[in-house]
């Protein structure tokens, strides 16, 4: 048995719950409290879903925060056997500061298909839309990739917009992007939305590049599969100890991990609910006795992109 459309819609309940429970902590400067509330809500709702899920990618260890831990079994145990990547809040710092683009995210694929990258915290990534296939290569300088992508799409480099996490480690990369003539969209946190928007038509992002979290990388890969986009990664150990740990787990330094290496097959589900407003989905909003949530559901088997707006009675939550 494999993940199906009913499972996709059931998983939205878990991301909605996590997003709703996190909202009292928006702008309060206490990211671990927000994350803990989201984790508890997501775990409770996942327990009711009819599938046999194993968490391959959890988020808590990297952030030293509450977590759905790697290897944890979730679901009722009935139904399809799945790998699952969870991030109850992608953007805990964004939530704590009251900034945009915080999401609650779950990605699911067939059992044994998701790369276990938990031994290394960070990956170098590049994501584009379908036009990047056979054109872009993470091993080449960013300027070459941007020129190649512009030529393949009949555009000028100056028309391209590149999303990058705003981190000191990316100072040289950002300079190279601008020297090539492209514009940047600097992300404060949460590069999952940046990667997805790079693969979707009609957004203000054409490419997402740079070093970000490995959990976010695997989660993003499930979404890119559904969108038909292009993605490559390379592990980015922080030191020799982490490099040795990664290689002992079977990960290879210097290897380019293609999309099929990150998540095999063509049966992935990605769901996300907005915690705060952003370019991908709107955040949770309370209007009197009603809580409004906005979610997106991507399914690679059918290629569908669904947007789900829901209304939840406040009385059922508090």
XYZ file of C-alpha atoms in Angstrom:
318
model
C 0.000 0.000 0.000
C 1.181 3.520 -0.764
C 0.260 7.046 0.314
C -3.018 8.118 -1.320
C -5.153 11.202 -1.713
C -7.117 10.504 1.464
C -3.898 10.428 3.475
C -2.869 13.756 1.969
C -6.023 15.415 3.200
C -5.793 13.765 6.624
C -2.284 15.122 7.126
C -3.571 18.666 6.711
C -5.392 18.269 10.019
C -2.035 17.772 11.746
C -0.382 20.840 10.193
C -3.486 22.934 10.882
C -3.419 21.862 14.520
C 0.284 22.645 14.893
C -0.146 26.073 13.305
C -3.155 26.952 15.467
C -1.449 25.898 18.689
C 1.635 27.945 17.808
C -0.240 31.189 17.215
C -0.442 32.359 20.850
C 3.381 32.498 20.786
C 3.703 34.619 17.650
C 5.816 37.668 18.421
C 6.415 36.626 22.043
C 10.143 35.934 21.601
C 9.873 32.355 22.934
C 10.521 30.052 19.999
C 10.834 26.858 22.044
C 7.419 27.435 23.609
C 5.930 27.917 20.136
C 7.697 24.820 18.837
C 6.668 22.733 21.853
C 3.004 23.650 21.395
C 3.183 22.810 17.685
C 4.958 19.486 18.315
C 2.385 18.367 20.884
C -0.505 19.253 18.567
C 1.058 17.602 15.519
C 1.872 14.408 17.428
C -1.676 14.173 18.810
C -3.293 14.535 15.395
C -0.830 12.235 13.621
C -1.771 9.522 16.111
C -5.275 9.475 14.611
C -4.201 9.147 10.952
C -4.621 5.709 9.349
C -1.072 5.001 8.270
C 2.096 3.372 9.597
C 4.547 6.256 9.637
C 8.171 6.349 10.727
C 9.801 9.743 11.288
C 12.940 9.741 9.142
C 13.549 13.467 9.395
C 12.718 15.300 12.612
C 13.669 18.844 13.468
C 14.193 19.043 17.216
C 17.804 17.895 17.589
C 19.228 20.622 15.350
C 17.339 23.362 17.147
C 17.714 21.804 20.613
C 13.958 22.136 20.816
C 10.992 19.850 21.511
C 10.669 17.356 18.705
C 9.079 14.494 16.927
C 12.236 12.418 17.066
C 13.895 10.389 14.330
C 12.593 6.815 14.393
C 9.353 7.711 16.187
C 6.355 5.747 14.947
C 3.255 7.792 14.183
C -0.232 6.987 12.964
C -2.632 4.219 13.877
C -0.358 1.520 12.423
C -2.971 0.623 9.807
C -2.800 1.605 6.170
C 0.248 2.491 4.056
C 3.773 2.188 5.455
C 5.449 5.548 5.007
C 8.544 7.568 5.672
C 7.697 10.955 7.146
C 9.550 14.231 7.498
C 8.103 16.688 9.996
C 8.725 20.280 10.902
C 5.973 21.456 13.258
C 7.284 24.985 12.709
C 9.644 25.759 9.854
C 10.706 29.176 11.059
C 10.603 29.104 14.858
C 12.616 32.326 14.983
C 10.193 33.924 12.526
C 7.300 32.896 14.756
C 8.968 34.207 17.891
C 9.679 37.545 16.203
C 6.275 37.810 14.528
C 7.806 37.785 11.049
C 6.428 36.312 7.840
C 6.873 32.880 6.212
C 6.616 30.523 9.211
C 4.996 27.212 8.247
C 3.927 23.920 9.765
C 5.085 21.169 7.421
C 4.767 17.404 6.861
C 6.181 15.417 3.951
C 5.459 11.734 3.322
C 6.752 9.111 0.874
C 6.742 5.328 0.531
C 8.591 3.394 3.252
C 12.328 3.278 2.575
C 12.301 5.997 -0.092
C 13.415 9.030 1.943
C 17.127 9.728 2.460
C 18.087 9.704 6.131
C 20.275 12.789 6.377
C 19.895 13.169 10.145
C 23.632 12.676 10.787
C 24.473 16.043 9.205
C 22.661 19.242 10.092
C 23.161 21.226 6.881
C 23.037 20.827 3.103
C 24.063 23.047 0.223
C 21.068 23.279 -2.119
C 19.960 24.640 -5.439
C 16.312 24.586 -6.552
C 14.655 25.814 -9.739
C 11.583 25.074 -11.773
C 11.468 22.327 -14.414
C 13.562 24.450 -16.763
C 16.628 23.752 -14.576
C 16.840 20.094 -15.638
C 19.968 19.556 -17.725
C 20.847 23.237 -17.413
C 21.851 23.922 -13.788
C 24.541 22.094 -11.799
C 25.343 22.799 -8.144
C 29.056 22.199 -8.810
C 29.294 25.189 -11.135
C 29.692 28.812 -9.993
C 26.371 30.504 -9.368
C 27.025 33.065 -12.109
C 27.365 30.309 -14.718
C 24.157 28.681 -13.525
C 22.244 31.939 -13.688
C 23.466 32.697 -17.194
C 22.586 29.178 -18.340
C 19.126 29.363 -16.767
C 18.467 32.776 -18.290
C 19.478 31.498 -21.746
C 17.312 28.387 -21.394
C 14.266 30.457 -20.514
C 14.843 33.270 -22.990
C 15.345 35.870 -20.284
C 18.048 38.254 -19.150
C 20.066 37.426 -16.039
C 18.909 40.736 -14.627
C 15.336 39.433 -14.672
C 16.157 36.516 -12.330
C 15.503 36.650 -8.601
C 17.426 34.341 -6.294
C 16.316 33.395 -2.778
C 19.115 32.962 -0.204
C 19.074 32.667 3.570
C 20.454 35.895 5.016
C 23.428 34.435 6.876
C 27.092 35.502 7.204
C 28.109 32.247 5.492
C 26.347 33.440 2.347
C 28.018 36.844 2.048
C 30.254 35.758 -0.842
C 27.421 33.870 -2.552
C 25.153 36.918 -2.385
C 27.917 39.087 -3.857
C 28.405 36.601 -6.716
C 24.668 36.572 -7.492
C 24.590 40.352 -7.663
C 27.825 40.517 -9.669
C 26.197 38.216 -12.221
C 23.405 40.774 -12.542
C 20.584 38.919 -10.783
C 18.615 40.208 -7.824
C 18.380 38.571 -4.423
C 15.493 37.790 -2.119
C 17.082 37.426 1.293
C 15.256 35.026 3.596
C 15.369 35.595 7.336
C 14.612 31.926 8.008
C 12.718 28.933 6.619
C 14.037 28.043 3.173
C 11.308 25.453 2.488
C 8.959 28.140 1.171
C 11.838 29.662 -0.794
C 12.570 26.372 -2.513
C 8.929 25.697 -3.321
C 8.400 29.167 -4.739
C 11.506 28.733 -6.912
C 9.895 25.658 -8.489
C 6.434 27.166 -8.951
C 5.470 29.337 -11.916
C 4.316 32.875 -11.355
C 6.218 33.630 -8.146
C 8.856 36.280 -7.513
C 11.600 33.687 -7.023
C 13.375 31.839 -9.847
C 16.150 30.067 -7.934
C 16.776 29.139 -4.290
C 20.386 28.476 -3.303
C 22.682 28.182 -0.315
C 23.304 26.178 2.816
C 20.265 25.356 4.924
C 19.005 22.611 7.181
C 19.099 18.988 6.042
C 15.583 18.329 7.405
C 14.289 21.241 5.345
C 16.165 19.873 2.322
C 14.472 16.479 2.426
C 11.092 18.065 3.098
C 11.547 20.457 0.190
C 12.510 17.554 -2.084
C 9.101 15.947 -1.544
C 7.432 19.162 -2.684
C 9.743 19.628 -5.680
C 8.873 16.087 -6.832
C 5.235 17.087 -6.943
C 6.007 20.287 -8.855
C 8.312 18.645 -11.415
C 11.078 21.017 -10.410
C 14.852 20.658 -10.291
C 16.856 20.202 -7.089
C 20.392 19.172 -6.181
C 22.136 19.103 -2.803
C 25.502 18.338 -1.240
C 26.011 17.710 2.457
C 27.720 20.572 4.302
C 29.302 19.266 7.528
C 30.256 21.977 10.006
C 33.487 20.294 11.088
C 35.518 17.123 10.678
C 33.677 15.324 13.478
C 30.359 15.884 11.754
C 31.869 14.888 8.415
C 33.044 11.593 9.931
C 29.635 11.013 11.502
C 27.907 11.681 8.199
C 30.180 9.378 6.249
C 29.798 6.635 8.870
C 26.050 6.807 8.259
C 26.545 6.349 4.524
C 26.435 9.957 3.357
C 29.222 11.002 0.991
C 31.082 14.309 1.145
C 31.465 15.840 -2.304
C 28.635 13.794 -3.801
C 25.810 15.555 -5.586
C 22.480 14.237 -4.338
C 19.920 14.459 -7.099
C 16.196 14.703 -6.426
C 15.740 10.945 -6.775
C 18.523 10.403 -4.228
C 16.754 12.605 -1.709
C 13.403 10.887 -2.133
C 13.019 7.924 -4.462
C 9.966 7.092 -6.535
C 7.063 9.224 -7.611
C 4.704 9.032 -4.679
C 5.304 11.946 -2.344
C 2.929 14.140 -0.396
C 3.784 17.572 0.950
C 1.446 19.577 3.170
C 2.003 22.952 4.788
C -0.163 25.309 6.819
C 0.798 28.916 7.368
C 1.653 29.971 10.904
C 2.377 33.557 9.874
C 1.569 35.214 6.539
C 3.941 34.503 3.681
C 4.403 34.145 -0.038
C 3.299 30.507 -0.050
C 0.232 30.562 2.238
C -1.459 32.964 4.619
C -0.979 32.606 8.355
C -3.507 31.681 11.026
C -6.052 34.427 11.592
C -8.706 34.729 14.291
C -11.915 36.517 13.422
C -14.222 36.575 16.450
C -15.363 33.001 17.137
C -13.614 31.590 14.040
C -9.978 30.642 13.384
C -8.978 30.719 9.708
C -6.161 28.541 8.340
C -4.589 28.363 4.898
C -2.805 25.243 3.632
C -1.230 23.852 0.488
C -1.168 20.164 -0.488
C 1.186 18.857 -3.194
C 0.981 15.273 -4.455
C 3.526 13.962 -6.945
C 1.547 10.943 -8.146
C -1.212 13.141 -9.535
C 0.758 16.375 -9.898
C -2.000 18.252 -8.124
C -1.610 21.428 -6.121
C -4.486 21.979 -3.722
C -5.124 25.012 -1.570
C -7.289 24.472 1.461
C -8.916 27.260 3.448
C -10.540 26.109 6.662
C -12.627 27.673 9.413
C -12.281 26.307 12.952
C -14.581 27.299 15.844
C -12.503 28.896 18.592
C -14.634 27.026 21.139
C -13.152 23.726 19.930
C -9.590 24.882 20.582
C -9.657 27.032 23.731
